[in-house]
GROMACS .gro file of C-alpha atoms in nm:
model
  286
    1MET     CA    1   1.456   0.309  -2.197
    2SER     CA    2   1.242   0.544  -2.399
    3PRO     CA    3   1.343   0.906  -2.457
    4THR     CA    4   1.067   1.040  -2.231
    5ASP     CA    5   1.174   0.832  -1.930
    6SER     CA    6   1.464   1.069  -1.867
    7GLY     CA    7   1.244   1.361  -1.768
    8LYS     CA    8   1.086   1.664  -1.926
    9ASP     CA    9   1.404   1.834  -2.051
   10THR     CA   10   1.539   1.518  -2.210
   11GLY     CA   11   1.200   1.443  -2.362
   12GLU     CA   12   1.191   1.785  -2.523
   13HIS     CA   13   1.543   1.735  -2.654
   14PHE     CA   14   1.456   1.403  -2.816
   15SER     CA   15   1.143   1.555  -2.968
   16ARG     CA   16   1.358   1.829  -3.123
   17LEU     CA   17   1.609   1.567  -3.242
   18ARG     CA   18   1.335   1.358  -3.401
   19HIS     CA   19   1.187   1.665  -3.569
   20TYR     CA   20   1.525   1.763  -3.713
   21PHE     CA   21   1.611   1.423  -3.856
   22ALA     CA   22   1.260   1.356  -3.985
   23ARG     CA   23   1.280   1.680  -4.184
   24SER     CA   24   1.637   1.609  -4.298
   25GLU     CA   25   1.608   1.237  -4.380
   26ARG     CA   26   1.539   1.290  -4.750
   27ASN     CA   27   1.836   1.525  -4.784
   28TYR     CA   28   2.069   1.268  -4.628
   29GLU     CA   29   1.940   1.002  -4.864
   30LEU     CA   30   1.987   1.221  -5.171
   31MET     CA   31   2.326   1.368  -5.076
   32LEU     CA   32   2.492   1.091  -4.874
   33GLY     CA   33   2.310   0.771  -4.962
   34GLY     CA   34   2.140   0.763  -4.622
   35ALA     CA   35   2.458   0.821  -4.420
   36LYS     CA   36   2.466   1.102  -4.166
   37HIS     CA   37   2.839   1.166  -4.160
   38PHE     CA   38   3.110   1.312  -4.380
   39GLY     CA   39   3.352   1.113  -4.591
   40TYR     CA   40   3.730   1.086  -4.566
   41HIS     CA   41   3.928   1.238  -4.856
   42PRO     CA   42   4.292   1.125  -4.868
   43ASP     CA   43   4.564   1.388  -4.891
   44GLY     CA   44   4.643   1.482  -5.248
   45ARG     CA   45   4.385   1.252  -5.403
   46LYS     CA   46   4.041   1.334  -5.543
   47VAL     CA   47   3.772   1.076  -5.477
   48SER     CA   48   3.395   1.066  -5.511
   49GLU     CA   49   3.175   1.112  -5.207
   50ARG     CA   50   3.080   0.743  -5.222
   51VAL     CA   51   3.446   0.640  -5.211
   52ALA     CA   52   3.513   0.894  -4.934
   53GLN     CA   53   3.230   0.742  -4.732
   54ASP     CA   54   3.381   0.393  -4.764
   55LEU     CA   55   3.725   0.527  -4.671
   56LEU     CA   56   3.582   0.674  -4.352
   57HIS     CA   57   3.418   0.340  -4.272
   58ASP     CA   58   3.756   0.174  -4.328
   59LEU     CA   59   3.907   0.419  -4.078
   60VAL     CA   60   3.649   0.311  -3.818
   61ALA     CA   61   3.754  -0.051  -3.868
   62GLU     CA   62   4.125   0.036  -3.860
   63ARG     CA   63   4.115   0.254  -3.550
   64LEU     CA   64   3.920  -0.016  -3.366
   65GLY     CA   65   4.128  -0.301  -3.506
   66LEU     CA   66   3.812  -0.496  -3.588
   67THR     CA   67   3.812  -0.870  -3.653
   68ALA     CA   68   3.542  -1.130  -3.710
   69GLN     CA   69   3.552  -1.215  -3.339
   70ASP     CA   70   3.449  -0.867  -3.224
   71HIS     CA   71   3.108  -0.768  -3.089
   72VAL     CA   72   3.066  -0.398  -3.165
   73LEU     CA   73   2.825  -0.122  -3.059
   74ASP     CA   74   2.725   0.148  -3.308
   75ALA     CA   75   2.598   0.422  -3.074
   76GLY     CA   76   2.363   0.625  -3.290
   77CYS     CA   77   2.344   0.393  -3.590
   78GLY     CA   78   2.116   0.592  -3.820
   79GLN     CA   79   2.013   0.386  -4.121
   80GLY     CA   80   2.281   0.127  -4.049
   81VAL     CA   81   2.520   0.245  -4.321
   82VAL     CA   82   2.837   0.202  -4.114
   83ALA     CA   83   2.721  -0.108  -3.927
   84SER     CA   84   2.634  -0.296  -4.246
   85TYR     CA   85   2.963  -0.198  -4.408
   86LEU     CA   86   3.172  -0.310  -4.110
   87ALA     CA   87   2.985  -0.639  -4.069
   88ARG     CA   88   3.036  -0.719  -4.438
   89LYS     CA   89   3.399  -0.599  -4.454
   90THR     CA   90   3.536  -0.741  -4.128
   91GLY     CA   91   3.288  -1.014  -4.033
   92CYS     CA   92   3.226  -0.854  -3.693
   93THR     CA   93   2.887  -0.853  -3.518
   94VAL     CA   94   2.730  -0.510  -3.472
   95ASP     CA   95   2.450  -0.390  -3.245
   96GLY     CA   96   2.317  -0.057  -3.367
   97ILE     CA   97   2.103   0.165  -3.145
   98THR     CA   98   1.909   0.482  -3.222
   99VAL     CA   99   1.641   0.693  -3.056
  100LEU     CA  100   1.469   0.752  -3.392
  101ASP     CA  101   1.205   0.486  -3.457
  102PHE     CA  102   1.188   0.544  -3.832
  103GLU     CA  103   1.557   0.455  -3.869
  104VAL     CA  104   1.533   0.098  -3.735
  105PRO     CA  105   1.341  -0.059  -4.031
  106LYS     CA  106   1.566   0.125  -4.279
  107ALA     CA  107   1.876  -0.011  -4.104
  108GLN     CA  108   1.731  -0.362  -4.102
  109ALA     CA  109   1.648  -0.342  -4.473
  110ARG     CA  110   1.999  -0.217  -4.553
  111ALA     CA  111   2.159  -0.502  -4.357
  112LYS     CA  112   1.940  -0.756  -4.538
  113ALA     CA  113   2.035  -0.611  -4.876
  114ALA     CA  114   2.403  -0.632  -4.778
  115GLY     CA  115   2.362  -0.993  -4.666
  116VAL     CA  116   2.460  -0.922  -4.305
  117GLU     CA  117   2.125  -0.940  -4.125
  118GLY     CA  118   2.261  -1.235  -3.925
  119ARG     CA  119   2.552  -1.025  -3.793
  120THR     CA  120   2.361  -0.706  -3.718
  121CYS     CA  121   2.087  -0.607  -3.475
  122PHE     CA  122   1.917  -0.267  -3.470
  123GLN     CA  123   1.711  -0.143  -3.176
  124LEU     CA  124   1.537   0.166  -3.046
  125MET     CA  125   1.751   0.262  -2.746
  126ASP     CA  126   1.907   0.566  -2.578
  127TYR     CA  127   2.286   0.543  -2.578
  128SER     CA  128   2.297   0.722  -2.243
  129ALA     CA  129   2.088   0.452  -2.072
  130THR     CA  130   2.113   0.122  -2.258
  131SER     CA  131   1.973  -0.215  -2.152
  132PHE     CA  132   2.300  -0.397  -2.222
  133THR     CA  133   2.479  -0.573  -1.937
  134ASP     CA  134   2.820  -0.459  -1.815
  135ALA     CA  135   3.119  -0.541  -2.037
  136THR     CA  136   2.915  -0.655  -2.339
  137PHE     CA  137   3.118  -0.512  -2.626
  138ASP     CA  138   3.472  -0.545  -2.758
  139ALA     CA  139   3.448  -0.206  -2.931
  140VAL     CA  140   3.222   0.100  -2.950
  141TYR     CA  141   3.212   0.370  -3.215
  142THR     CA  142   3.016   0.680  -3.307
  143THR     CA  143   3.003   0.879  -3.630
  144GLU     CA  144   2.887   1.232  -3.554
  145THR     CA  145   2.627   1.134  -3.297
  146LEU     CA  146   2.773   1.231  -2.957
  147SER     CA  147   2.713   1.599  -3.028
  148HIS     CA  148   2.341   1.520  -2.996
  149SER     CA  149   2.375   1.394  -2.638
  150PRO     CA  150   2.202   1.615  -2.379
  151ASP     CA  151   2.448   1.487  -2.115
  152ILE     CA  152   2.776   1.383  -2.274
  153ARG     CA  153   2.934   1.280  -1.944
  154GLN     CA  154   2.648   1.039  -1.873
  155THR     CA  155   2.669   0.906  -2.229
  156LEU     CA  156   3.043   0.842  -2.201
  157ARG     CA  157   3.001   0.672  -1.864
  158GLU     CA  158   2.737   0.443  -2.016
  159LEU     CA  159   2.953   0.357  -2.318
  160HIS     CA  160   3.242   0.286  -2.081
  161ARG     CA  161   3.017   0.058  -1.870
  162VAL     CA  162   2.912  -0.163  -2.162
  163LEU     CA  163   3.269  -0.192  -2.293
  164LYS     CA  164   3.478  -0.495  -2.196
  165PRO     CA  165   3.805  -0.439  -2.007
  166GLY     CA  166   4.066  -0.371  -2.273
  167GLY     CA  167   3.792  -0.277  -2.521
  168ARG     CA  168   3.841   0.004  -2.771
  169VAL     CA  169   3.643   0.311  -2.869
  170ALA     CA  170   3.662   0.539  -3.174
  171PHE     CA  171   3.449   0.852  -3.179
  172PHE     CA  172   3.435   1.042  -3.510
  173GLU     CA  173   3.312   1.378  -3.384
  174TYR     CA  174   3.330   1.756  -3.417
  175SER     CA  175   3.491   1.982  -3.163
  176ILE     CA  176   3.481   2.360  -3.122
  177ALA     CA  177   3.716   2.631  -3.001
  178GLU     CA  178   3.671   2.813  -2.672
  179THR     CA  179   3.378   3.055  -2.678
  180LYS     CA  180   3.604   3.360  -2.657
  181ALA     CA  181   3.763   3.266  -2.992
  182PHE     CA  182   3.429   3.330  -3.169
  183THR     CA  183   3.306   3.677  -3.256
  184PRO     CA  184   2.963   3.754  -3.105
  185ARG     CA  185   2.804   3.707  -3.448
  186GLU     CA  186   2.981   3.374  -3.507
  187TRP     CA  187   2.874   3.246  -3.168
  188ALA     CA  188   2.514   3.353  -3.225
  189LEU     CA  189   2.508   3.172  -3.561
  190TYR     CA  190   2.666   2.862  -3.408
  191GLU     CA  191   2.407   2.853  -3.129
  192ARG     CA  192   2.114   2.894  -3.368
  193VAL     CA  193   2.232   2.601  -3.580
  194ALA     CA  194   2.313   2.388  -3.273
  195ARG     CA  195   1.964   2.445  -3.130
  196GLY     CA  196   1.793   2.373  -3.460
  197SER     CA  197   1.986   2.049  -3.513
  198ALA     CA  198   1.967   1.942  -3.146
  199MET     CA  199   2.346   1.941  -3.118
  200VAL     CA  200   2.331   2.045  -2.754
  201GLY     CA  201   2.630   1.833  -2.653
  202LEU     CA  202   2.875   2.004  -2.886
  203LYS     CA  203   2.967   2.270  -2.629
  204GLU     CA  204   3.141   1.996  -2.428
  205PHE     CA  205   3.363   1.905  -2.725
  206ARG     CA  206   3.632   2.170  -2.694
  207ASN     CA  207   3.924   2.148  -2.936
  208ASP     CA  208   4.200   2.107  -2.682
  209ARG     CA  209   4.033   1.954  -2.378
  210PHE     CA  210   3.771   1.698  -2.476
  211HIS     CA  211   4.023   1.427  -2.389
  212LEU     CA  212   3.980   1.535  -2.026
  213VAL     CA  213   3.606   1.464  -2.045
  214MET     CA  214   3.680   1.116  -2.181
  215GLU     CA  215   3.937   1.048  -1.910
  216GLU     CA  216   3.688   1.161  -1.647
  217ALA     CA  217   3.449   0.892  -1.779
  218GLY     CA  218   3.718   0.627  -1.722
  219PHE     CA  219   3.879   0.591  -2.065
  220GLN     CA  220   4.255   0.548  -2.086
  221GLY     CA  221   4.514   0.628  -2.350
  222VAL     CA  222   4.294   0.892  -2.510
  223LYS     CA  223   4.427   1.017  -2.844
  224THR     CA  224   4.293   1.292  -3.069
  225GLU     CA  225   4.349   1.285  -3.444
  226ASP     CA  226   4.253   1.600  -3.633
  227ILE     CA  227   4.124   1.501  -3.979
  228THR     CA  228   3.950   1.830  -4.061
  229ALA     CA  229   4.138   1.873  -4.388
  230ASN     CA  230   4.027   1.527  -4.502
  231MET     CA  231   3.663   1.601  -4.420
  232MET     CA  232   3.662   1.948  -4.580
  233PRO     CA  233   3.584   1.838  -4.941
  234SER     CA  234   3.263   1.672  -4.818
  235LEU     CA  235   3.160   1.982  -4.626
  236ALA     CA  236   3.251   2.210  -4.918
  237ARG     CA  237   3.031   2.000  -5.148
  238LEU     CA  238   2.734   2.033  -4.913
  239GLN     CA  239   2.801   2.405  -4.871
  240ARG     CA  240   2.785   2.462  -5.249
  241PHE     CA  241   2.448   2.288  -5.272
  242ALA     CA  242   2.310   2.464  -4.963
  243LEU     CA  243   2.437   2.818  -5.022
  244LEU     CA  244   2.154   2.963  -5.231
  245PRO     CA  245   1.870   2.785  -5.042
  246TYR     CA  246   2.033   2.898  -4.716
  247TYR     CA  247   2.027   3.266  -4.806
  248LEU     CA  248   1.677   3.245  -4.950
  249ALA     CA  249   1.549   3.075  -4.634
  250THR     CA  250   1.731   3.283  -4.373
  251TRP     CA  251   1.771   3.634  -4.517
  252PRO     CA  252   1.692   3.890  -4.383
  253PHE     CA  253   1.550   3.757  -4.055
  254GLY     CA  254   1.822   3.514  -3.945
  255ARG     CA  255   1.607   3.196  -3.944
  256GLN     CA  256   1.900   2.954  -3.906
  257GLU     CA  257   1.731   2.768  -3.621
  258GLN     CA  258   1.428   2.697  -3.841
  259ASN     CA  259   1.650   2.580  -4.129
  260PRO     CA  260   1.926   2.384  -3.952
  261ASN     CA  261   2.022   2.145  -4.231
  262ARG     CA  262   2.106   2.415  -4.486
  263SER     CA  263   2.242   2.642  -4.215
  264ALA     CA  264   2.481   2.382  -4.075
  265ALA     CA  265   2.644   2.332  -4.415
  266VAL     CA  266   2.700   2.705  -4.467
  267VAL     CA  267   2.772   2.825  -4.113
  268TYR     CA  268   2.999   2.535  -4.014
  269HIS     CA  269   3.188   2.563  -4.343
  270ALA     CA  270   3.283   2.920  -4.249
  271LEU     CA  271   3.368   2.820  -3.890
  272VAL     CA  272   3.583   2.528  -4.003
  273ARG     CA  273   3.779   2.753  -4.240
  274LYS     CA  274   3.861   2.978  -3.944
  275GLY     CA  275   3.967   2.685  -3.726
  276LEU     CA  276   3.674   2.731  -3.488
  277VAL     CA  277   3.531   2.386  -3.563
  278ARG     CA  278   3.739   2.073  -3.612
  279TYR     CA  279   3.666   1.715  -3.712
  280ASN     CA  280   3.839   1.451  -3.504
  281ILE     CA  281   3.888   1.083  -3.431
  282PHE     CA  282   3.897   1.028  -3.055
  283THR     CA  283   4.033   0.685  -2.964
  284ALA     CA  284   4.083   0.522  -2.625
  285GLN     CA  285   4.065   0.196  -2.430
  286LYS     CA  286   3.899   0.071  -2.114
   0.00000   0.00000   0.00000
């Protein structure tokens, strides 16, 4: 299914999403080696961003209990950073899907360089309306992609459909506090950044009740693990690099929506420090 098959609103959303990531792709390559997610920094131990990235990938494998026998879906695979790592580390087979056409050849090239092209497949596909048959996968994961869904309930239902009975999911995603916990200025800044980065689904990820949305989609045994403190060094690093460009680009007219990449690093850093944004691992079974 192509992005435009879902109707005008969805088509506009995917156009905004493509515009955001096309503009930001070079930044992700320079800062995160092509990944589009934060790293995991162990308590009381300083590690490089590269090591933190690998530690987060290890957490994906651990929370899913991956083995060489597993067929796994990477829903929103980006440049295939996580998929290639998991295929090489665990021997599993990974299907990666993305709605961004320019990511597919980069993911394929990365898998080939890692020697796992035979255990990976990357396709242009909407994770809310896939072409996979029912009960295809042993496990499904996301790394900061569900916040871009224009209809998170439909997305979760679809991921539940393609998961085998007894299959596992691990969603590495943000969540936010209730709207009333934000000051009007904080909420306005949050909304500008969310619009600019096409993170329209994030409003459904509430700190203390997203598990209810997952249960509504059919998942069982939902658990939430708050790893905000372990993500914070990655965010703080990005915030330091983005701070001056952010103020130069947005002051005095508040152009956060037009500069979402820099703005996200600065605005979300402040919101995380206040406990208004968290970083979580949501796990469950079918």
